[in-house]
Coordinates of C-alpha atoms in Angstrom, one line a residue:
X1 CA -10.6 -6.2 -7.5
X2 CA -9.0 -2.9 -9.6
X3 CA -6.1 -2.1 -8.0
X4 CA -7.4 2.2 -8.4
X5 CA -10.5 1.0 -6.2
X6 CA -8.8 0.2 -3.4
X7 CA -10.5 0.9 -0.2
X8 CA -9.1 0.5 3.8
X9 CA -10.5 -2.6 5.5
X10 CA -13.3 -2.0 7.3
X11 CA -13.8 -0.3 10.6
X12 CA -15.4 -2.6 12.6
X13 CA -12.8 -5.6 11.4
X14 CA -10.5 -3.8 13.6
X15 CA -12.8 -4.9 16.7
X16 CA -12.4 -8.7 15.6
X17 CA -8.6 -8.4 15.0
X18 CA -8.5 -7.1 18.7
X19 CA -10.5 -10.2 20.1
X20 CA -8.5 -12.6 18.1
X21 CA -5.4 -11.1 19.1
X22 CA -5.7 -10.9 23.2
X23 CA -8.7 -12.7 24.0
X24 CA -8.2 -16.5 24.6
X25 CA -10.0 -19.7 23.4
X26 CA -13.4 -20.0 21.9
X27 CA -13.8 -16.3 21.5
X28 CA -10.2 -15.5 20.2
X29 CA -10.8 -18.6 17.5
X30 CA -14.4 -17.0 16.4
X31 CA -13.3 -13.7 16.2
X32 CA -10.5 -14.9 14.0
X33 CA -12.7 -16.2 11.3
X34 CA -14.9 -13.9 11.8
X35 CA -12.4 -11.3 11.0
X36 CA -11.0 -13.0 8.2
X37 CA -14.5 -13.0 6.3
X38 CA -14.8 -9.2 7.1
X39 CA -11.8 -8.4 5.0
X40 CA -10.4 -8.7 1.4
X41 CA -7.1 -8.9 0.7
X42 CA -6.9 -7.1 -2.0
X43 CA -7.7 -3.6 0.2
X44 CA -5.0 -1.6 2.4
X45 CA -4.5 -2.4 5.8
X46 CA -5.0 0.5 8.2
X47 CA -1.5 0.8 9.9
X48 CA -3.2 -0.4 13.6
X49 CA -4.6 -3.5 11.9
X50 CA -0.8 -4.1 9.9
X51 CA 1.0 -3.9 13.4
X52 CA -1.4 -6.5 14.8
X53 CA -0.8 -9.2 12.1
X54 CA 2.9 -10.6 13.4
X55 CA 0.7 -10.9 16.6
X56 CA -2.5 -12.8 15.3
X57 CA 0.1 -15.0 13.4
X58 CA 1.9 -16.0 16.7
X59 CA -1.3 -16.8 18.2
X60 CA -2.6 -18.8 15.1
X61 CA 0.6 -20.4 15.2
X62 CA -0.3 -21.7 19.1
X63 CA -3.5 -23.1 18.0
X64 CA -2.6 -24.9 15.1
X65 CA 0.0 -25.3 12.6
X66 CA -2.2 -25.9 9.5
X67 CA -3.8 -22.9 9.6
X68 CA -3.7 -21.8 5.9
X69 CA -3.3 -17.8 6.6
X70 CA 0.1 -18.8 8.5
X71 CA 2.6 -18.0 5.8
X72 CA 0.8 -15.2 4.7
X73 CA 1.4 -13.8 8.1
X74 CA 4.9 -15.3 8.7
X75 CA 6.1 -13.3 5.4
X76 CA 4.5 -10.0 6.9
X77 CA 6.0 -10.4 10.3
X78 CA 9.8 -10.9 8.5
X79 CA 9.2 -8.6 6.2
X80 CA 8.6 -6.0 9.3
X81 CA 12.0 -7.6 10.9
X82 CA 14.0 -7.0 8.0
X83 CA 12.7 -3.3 7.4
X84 CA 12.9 -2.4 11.9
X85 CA 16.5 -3.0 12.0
X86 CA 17.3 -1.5 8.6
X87 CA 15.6 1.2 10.3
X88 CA 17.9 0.9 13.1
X89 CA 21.0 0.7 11.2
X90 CA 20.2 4.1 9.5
X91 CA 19.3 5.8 13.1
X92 CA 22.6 5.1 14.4
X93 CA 24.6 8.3 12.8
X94 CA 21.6 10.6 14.1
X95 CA 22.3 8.5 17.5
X96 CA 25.8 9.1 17.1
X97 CA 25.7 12.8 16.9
X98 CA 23.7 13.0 20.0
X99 CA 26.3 10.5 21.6
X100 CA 28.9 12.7 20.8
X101 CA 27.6 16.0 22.8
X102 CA 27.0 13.5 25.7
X103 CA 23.2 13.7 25.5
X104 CA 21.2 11.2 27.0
X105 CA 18.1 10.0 24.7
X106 CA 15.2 7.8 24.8
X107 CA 12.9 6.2 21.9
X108 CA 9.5 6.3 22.7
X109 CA 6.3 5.3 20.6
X110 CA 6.7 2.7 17.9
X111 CA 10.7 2.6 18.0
X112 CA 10.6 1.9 21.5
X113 CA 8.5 -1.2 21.1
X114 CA 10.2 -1.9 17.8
X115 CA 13.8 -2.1 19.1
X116 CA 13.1 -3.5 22.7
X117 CA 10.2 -6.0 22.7
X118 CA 8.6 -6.2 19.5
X119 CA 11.1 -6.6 16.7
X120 CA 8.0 -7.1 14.3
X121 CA 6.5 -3.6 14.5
X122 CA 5.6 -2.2 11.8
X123 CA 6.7 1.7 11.2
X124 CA 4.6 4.4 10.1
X125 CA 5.2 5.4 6.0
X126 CA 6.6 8.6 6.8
X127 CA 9.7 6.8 8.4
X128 CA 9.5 8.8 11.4
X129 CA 11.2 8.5 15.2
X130 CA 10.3 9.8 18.1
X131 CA 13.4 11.0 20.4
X132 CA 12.9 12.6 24.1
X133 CA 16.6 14.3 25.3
X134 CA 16.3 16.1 29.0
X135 CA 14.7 19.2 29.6
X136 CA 18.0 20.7 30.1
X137 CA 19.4 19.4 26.6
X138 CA 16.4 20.4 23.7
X139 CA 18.5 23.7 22.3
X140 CA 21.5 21.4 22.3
X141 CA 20.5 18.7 20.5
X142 CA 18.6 21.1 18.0
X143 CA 21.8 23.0 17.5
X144 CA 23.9 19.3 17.1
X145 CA 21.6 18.3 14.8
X146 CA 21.0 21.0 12.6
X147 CA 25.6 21.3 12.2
X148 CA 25.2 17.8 11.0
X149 CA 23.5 18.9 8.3
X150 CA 19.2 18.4 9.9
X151 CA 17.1 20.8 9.2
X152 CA 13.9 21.4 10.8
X153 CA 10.4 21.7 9.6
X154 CA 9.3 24.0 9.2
X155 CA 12.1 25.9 9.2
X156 CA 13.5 27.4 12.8
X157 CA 15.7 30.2 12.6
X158 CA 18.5 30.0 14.6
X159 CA 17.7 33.6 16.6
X160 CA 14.7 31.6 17.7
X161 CA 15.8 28.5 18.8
X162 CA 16.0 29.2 23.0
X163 CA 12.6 31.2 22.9
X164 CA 11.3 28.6 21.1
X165 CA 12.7 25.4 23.3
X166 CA 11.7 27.4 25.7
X167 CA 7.7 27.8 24.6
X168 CA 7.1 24.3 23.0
X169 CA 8.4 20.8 23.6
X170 CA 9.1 19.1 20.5
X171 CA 10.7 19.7 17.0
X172 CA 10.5 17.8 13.6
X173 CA 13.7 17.9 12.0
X174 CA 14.8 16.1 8.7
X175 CA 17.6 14.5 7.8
X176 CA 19.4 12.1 4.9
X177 CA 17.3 9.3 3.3
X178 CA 14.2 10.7 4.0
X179 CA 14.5 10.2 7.5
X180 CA 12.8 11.8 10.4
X181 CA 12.7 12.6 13.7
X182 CA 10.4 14.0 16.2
X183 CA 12.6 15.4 19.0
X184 CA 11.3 16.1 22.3
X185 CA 12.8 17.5 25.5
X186 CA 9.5 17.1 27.7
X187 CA 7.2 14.0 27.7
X188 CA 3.8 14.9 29.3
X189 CA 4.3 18.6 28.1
X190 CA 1.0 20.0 29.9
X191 CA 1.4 18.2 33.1
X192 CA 5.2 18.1 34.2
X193 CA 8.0 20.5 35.0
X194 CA 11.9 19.9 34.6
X195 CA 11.7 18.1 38.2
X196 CA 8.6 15.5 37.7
X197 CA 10.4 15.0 34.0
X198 CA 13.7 13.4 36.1
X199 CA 10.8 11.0 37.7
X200 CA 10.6 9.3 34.4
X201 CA 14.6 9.7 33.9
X202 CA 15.2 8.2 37.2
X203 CA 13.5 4.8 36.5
X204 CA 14.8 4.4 32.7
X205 CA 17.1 1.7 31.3
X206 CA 19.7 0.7 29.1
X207 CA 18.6 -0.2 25.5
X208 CA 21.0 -3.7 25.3
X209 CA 20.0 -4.0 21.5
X210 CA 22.2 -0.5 20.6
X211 CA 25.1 -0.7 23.4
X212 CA 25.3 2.5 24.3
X213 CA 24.8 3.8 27.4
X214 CA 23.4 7.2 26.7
X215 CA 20.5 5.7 24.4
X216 CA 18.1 5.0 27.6
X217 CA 14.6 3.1 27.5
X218 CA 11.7 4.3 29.6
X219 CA 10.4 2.4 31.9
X220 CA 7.7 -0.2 30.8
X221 CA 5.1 1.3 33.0
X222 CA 6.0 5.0 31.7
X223 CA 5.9 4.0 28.3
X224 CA 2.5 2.8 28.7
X225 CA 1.5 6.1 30.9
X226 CA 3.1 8.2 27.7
X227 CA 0.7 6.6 25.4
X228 CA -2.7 6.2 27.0
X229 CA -2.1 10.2 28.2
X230 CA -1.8 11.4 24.3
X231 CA -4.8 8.8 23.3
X232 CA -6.9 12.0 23.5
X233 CA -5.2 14.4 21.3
X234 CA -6.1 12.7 18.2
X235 CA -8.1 11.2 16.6
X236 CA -10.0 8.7 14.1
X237 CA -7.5 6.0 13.3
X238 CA -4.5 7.8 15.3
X239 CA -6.6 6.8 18.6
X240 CA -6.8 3.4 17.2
X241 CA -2.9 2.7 16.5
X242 CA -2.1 4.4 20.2
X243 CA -4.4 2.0 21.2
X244 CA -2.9 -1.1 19.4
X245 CA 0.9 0.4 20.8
X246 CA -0.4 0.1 24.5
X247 CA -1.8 -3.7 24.0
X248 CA 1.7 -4.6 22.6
X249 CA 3.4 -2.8 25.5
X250 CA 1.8 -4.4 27.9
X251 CA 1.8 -7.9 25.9
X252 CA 5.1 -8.3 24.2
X253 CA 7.3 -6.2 27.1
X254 CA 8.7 -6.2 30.3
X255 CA 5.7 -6.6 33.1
X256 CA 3.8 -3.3 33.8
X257 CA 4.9 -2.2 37.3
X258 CA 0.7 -1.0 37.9
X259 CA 1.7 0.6 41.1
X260 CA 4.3 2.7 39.7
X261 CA 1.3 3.6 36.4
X262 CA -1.3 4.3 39.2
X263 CA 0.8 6.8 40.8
X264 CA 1.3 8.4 37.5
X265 CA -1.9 8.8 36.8
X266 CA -2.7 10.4 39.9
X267 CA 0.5 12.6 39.8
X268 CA 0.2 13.6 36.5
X269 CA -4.0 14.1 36.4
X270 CA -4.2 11.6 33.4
X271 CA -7.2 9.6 34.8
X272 CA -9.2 10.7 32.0
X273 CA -7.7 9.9 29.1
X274 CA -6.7 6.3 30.6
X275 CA -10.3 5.9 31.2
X276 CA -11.3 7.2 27.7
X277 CA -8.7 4.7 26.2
X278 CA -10.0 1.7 28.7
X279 CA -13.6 2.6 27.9
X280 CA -12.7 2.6 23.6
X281 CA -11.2 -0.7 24.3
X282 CA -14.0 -2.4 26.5
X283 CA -16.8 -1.3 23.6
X284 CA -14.6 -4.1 21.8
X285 CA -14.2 -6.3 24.5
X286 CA -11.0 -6.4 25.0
X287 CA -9.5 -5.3 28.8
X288 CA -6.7 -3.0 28.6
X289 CA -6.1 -2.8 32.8
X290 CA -6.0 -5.4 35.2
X291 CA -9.8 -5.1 37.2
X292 CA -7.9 -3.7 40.4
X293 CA -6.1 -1.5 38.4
X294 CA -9.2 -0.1 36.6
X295 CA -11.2 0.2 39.6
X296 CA -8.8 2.7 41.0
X297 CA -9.3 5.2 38.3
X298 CA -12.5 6.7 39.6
X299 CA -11.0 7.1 42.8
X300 CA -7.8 8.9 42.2
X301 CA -7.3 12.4 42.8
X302 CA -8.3 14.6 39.6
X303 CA -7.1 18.5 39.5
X304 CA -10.3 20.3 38.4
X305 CA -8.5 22.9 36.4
X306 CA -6.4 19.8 34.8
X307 CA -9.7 18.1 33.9
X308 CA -11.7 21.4 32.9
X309 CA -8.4 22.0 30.1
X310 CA -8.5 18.5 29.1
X311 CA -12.2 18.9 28.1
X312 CA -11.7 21.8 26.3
X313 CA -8.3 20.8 24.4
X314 CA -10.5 17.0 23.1
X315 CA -14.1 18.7 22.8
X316 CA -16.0 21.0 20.7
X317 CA -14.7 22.2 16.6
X318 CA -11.5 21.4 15.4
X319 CA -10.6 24.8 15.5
X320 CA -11.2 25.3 18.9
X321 CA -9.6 22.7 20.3
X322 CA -6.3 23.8 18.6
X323 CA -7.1 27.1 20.5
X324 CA -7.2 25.4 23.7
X325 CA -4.2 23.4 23.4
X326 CA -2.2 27.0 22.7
X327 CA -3.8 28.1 25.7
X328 CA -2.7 25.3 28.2
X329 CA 0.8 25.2 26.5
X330 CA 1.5 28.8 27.4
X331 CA 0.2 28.4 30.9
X332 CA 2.2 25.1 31.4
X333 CA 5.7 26.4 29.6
X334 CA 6.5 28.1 33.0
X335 CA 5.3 26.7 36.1
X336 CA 4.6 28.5 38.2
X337 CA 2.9 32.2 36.5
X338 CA -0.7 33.1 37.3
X339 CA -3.2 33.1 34.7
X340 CA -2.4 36.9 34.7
X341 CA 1.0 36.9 33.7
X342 CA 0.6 33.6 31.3
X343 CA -2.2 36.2 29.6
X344 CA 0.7 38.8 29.3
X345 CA 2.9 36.6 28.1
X346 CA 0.7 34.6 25.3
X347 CA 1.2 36.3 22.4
X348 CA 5.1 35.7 22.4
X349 CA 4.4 32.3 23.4
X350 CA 2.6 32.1 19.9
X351 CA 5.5 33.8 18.0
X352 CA 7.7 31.4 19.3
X353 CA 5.6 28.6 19.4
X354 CA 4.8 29.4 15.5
X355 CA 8.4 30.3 15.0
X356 CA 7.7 33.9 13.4
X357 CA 9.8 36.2 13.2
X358 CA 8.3 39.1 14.3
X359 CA 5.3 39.7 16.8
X360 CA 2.9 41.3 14.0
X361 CA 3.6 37.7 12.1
X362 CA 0.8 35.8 14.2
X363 CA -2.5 38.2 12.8
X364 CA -1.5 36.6 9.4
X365 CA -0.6 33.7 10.7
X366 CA -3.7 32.9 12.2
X367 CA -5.5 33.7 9.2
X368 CA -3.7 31.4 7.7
X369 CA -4.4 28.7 10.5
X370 CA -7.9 29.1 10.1
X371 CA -8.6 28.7 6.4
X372 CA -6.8 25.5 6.7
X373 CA -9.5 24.6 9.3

């Protein structure tokens, strides 16, 4: 095939890698082969499908040794090793920095799966890490970093940084060899304050692989709560790789703790984007809960305002739903406000939150925002 004609393997191939990966006997073998007659070779590998292969190679590997698309996968999944802890060794003067300020950290997403459980994972292009610090510690760390030499993007003016930690929860920031790094200081942004974030705190662990003991690791069944609850904020093949991270979480890592995820779920009001992710992953016919687990979800308690602002942050034009999310932001940066003073209060929470200078910024600003659709 021309290498300028390129396309992405097909959607519904992704279905069959799923099967072959995590279903068992007859069905994981025909799903294999039917899978590897849906796809060419010679096309790019969506990055969900590419973090699957080191796991579809393991189980090829337990049916039979002969299989001739073994070394294929073998060199992919070493090839992944090699480039996760290069990855690591090049994260360690960023971890450093943070180390040095005494302030606690925690990987989450792919570096959390990549350095603790599945040392094949395969990162996204971009080279990007996601970092949560405590609540208490976001203006610090942006302040460490950006001494060191970080900058963020785009840029945040230093006269800005509290209102702003105070109004969002995460920051991209850039730093040497094209790295970067997501930093957070909340981890369910729209559904936690400062005291329900120390719930997820309380139950972390040491990272043994980087033997320090301010680099922390949540807690297998947090982890897995983190990424079903953001499965609805994107979409296309974004929902897909969330998906794929949750499989290996709950297939490569420590045993889920499902009474400790169920209470989250009903603490936090994330029954619906659980189900949502369950539901995606059943059309393929692969089980993402355990069947006690999954019959709970219809009966756990679900905040009506919670569920009304989920609906209209995942519904409805692009636009919109960027509108939405804004709106729930503001009224979740402060617990505690009425809808009257959140209301007041939500056009600084968009200077902040769009890091503008000045108030009469945002009229051009959303101008801008909505020409790029």
């Amino acid at each position: 095939m021309d290498a300028g004609r390129r396309t992405l393997w097909p959607a519904h191939s992704r279905g069959l890698l799923l099967r072959a990966c995590f279903l068992a006997g007859d069905d994981a073998r025909q799903a294999a082969v039917a899978w590897q007659a849906a796809i060419d070779w010679q096309d790019h590998a969506d990055m969900g499908s590419f973090r699957l292969l080191p796991t579809l190679s393991r189980r090829l590997q337990d049916e039979r040794e002969d299989d001739p698309l073994l070394p294929r996968l073998r060199g992919i999944a070493k090839r992944n090793w090699v480039e996760s802890r290069r990855f690591l060794e090049e994260l360690k003067p960023l971890l450093g920095i943070l180390r040095e300020s005494a302030i606690d950290c925690m990987f989450l997403g792919g570096a959390a799966l990549a350095f603790d459980c599945c040392p094949e994972y395969a990162f996204d292009f971009d080279r990007a890490v996601t970092l949560l610090v405590r609540p208490a510690d976001g203006l610090q760390a942006i302040r460490q970093l950006s001494a060191a030499g970080w900058h963020s993007v785009p840029h945040l003016e230093s006269n800005l940084m509290a209102n702003y930690v105070a109004a969002h929860y995460t920051n991209s920031m850039r730093g040497g060899s094209r790295l970067r790094v997501e930093l957070r200081w909340r981890l369910l942004p729209e559904d936690c304050d400062a005291a329900a974030e120390a719930w997820f705190w309380a139950a972390a662990r040491a990272l043994p692989l980087l033997e320090s003991p301010l680099v922390l690791q949540l807690d297998a069944a947090d982890h897995l709560l983190w990424l079903l609850a953001g499965y609805g904020h994107r979409d296309g093949e974004q929902r897909f790789e969330r998906l794929v991270d949750a499989l290996l979480r709950m297939h490569c890592g420590a045993p889920i703790d499902w009474k400790r995820f169920t209470d989250g779920v009903e603490r936090f009001g994330l029954a619906e984007p659980v189900s949502l992710a369950a539901q995606a992953l059943a059309r393929d016919g692969v089980g993402l809960l355990p069947a006690d687990v999954a019959a709970q979800l219809p009966a756990l308690r679900r905040c009506q305002r919670r569920a009304i602002g989920y609906q209209l942050r995942t519904t409805g034009p692009l636009r919109a739903q960027r509108f939405w999310r804004l709106v729930f932001r503001c009224l979740h940066a402060r617990p505690g406000r009425g809808p009257v003073a959140a209301l007041r209060d939500f056009p600084r929470f968009l200077q902040y939150g769009w890091r503008l200078p000045k108030l009469r910024a945002i009229a051009r600003a959303v101008l801008v925002k909505l020409r790029e659709g």
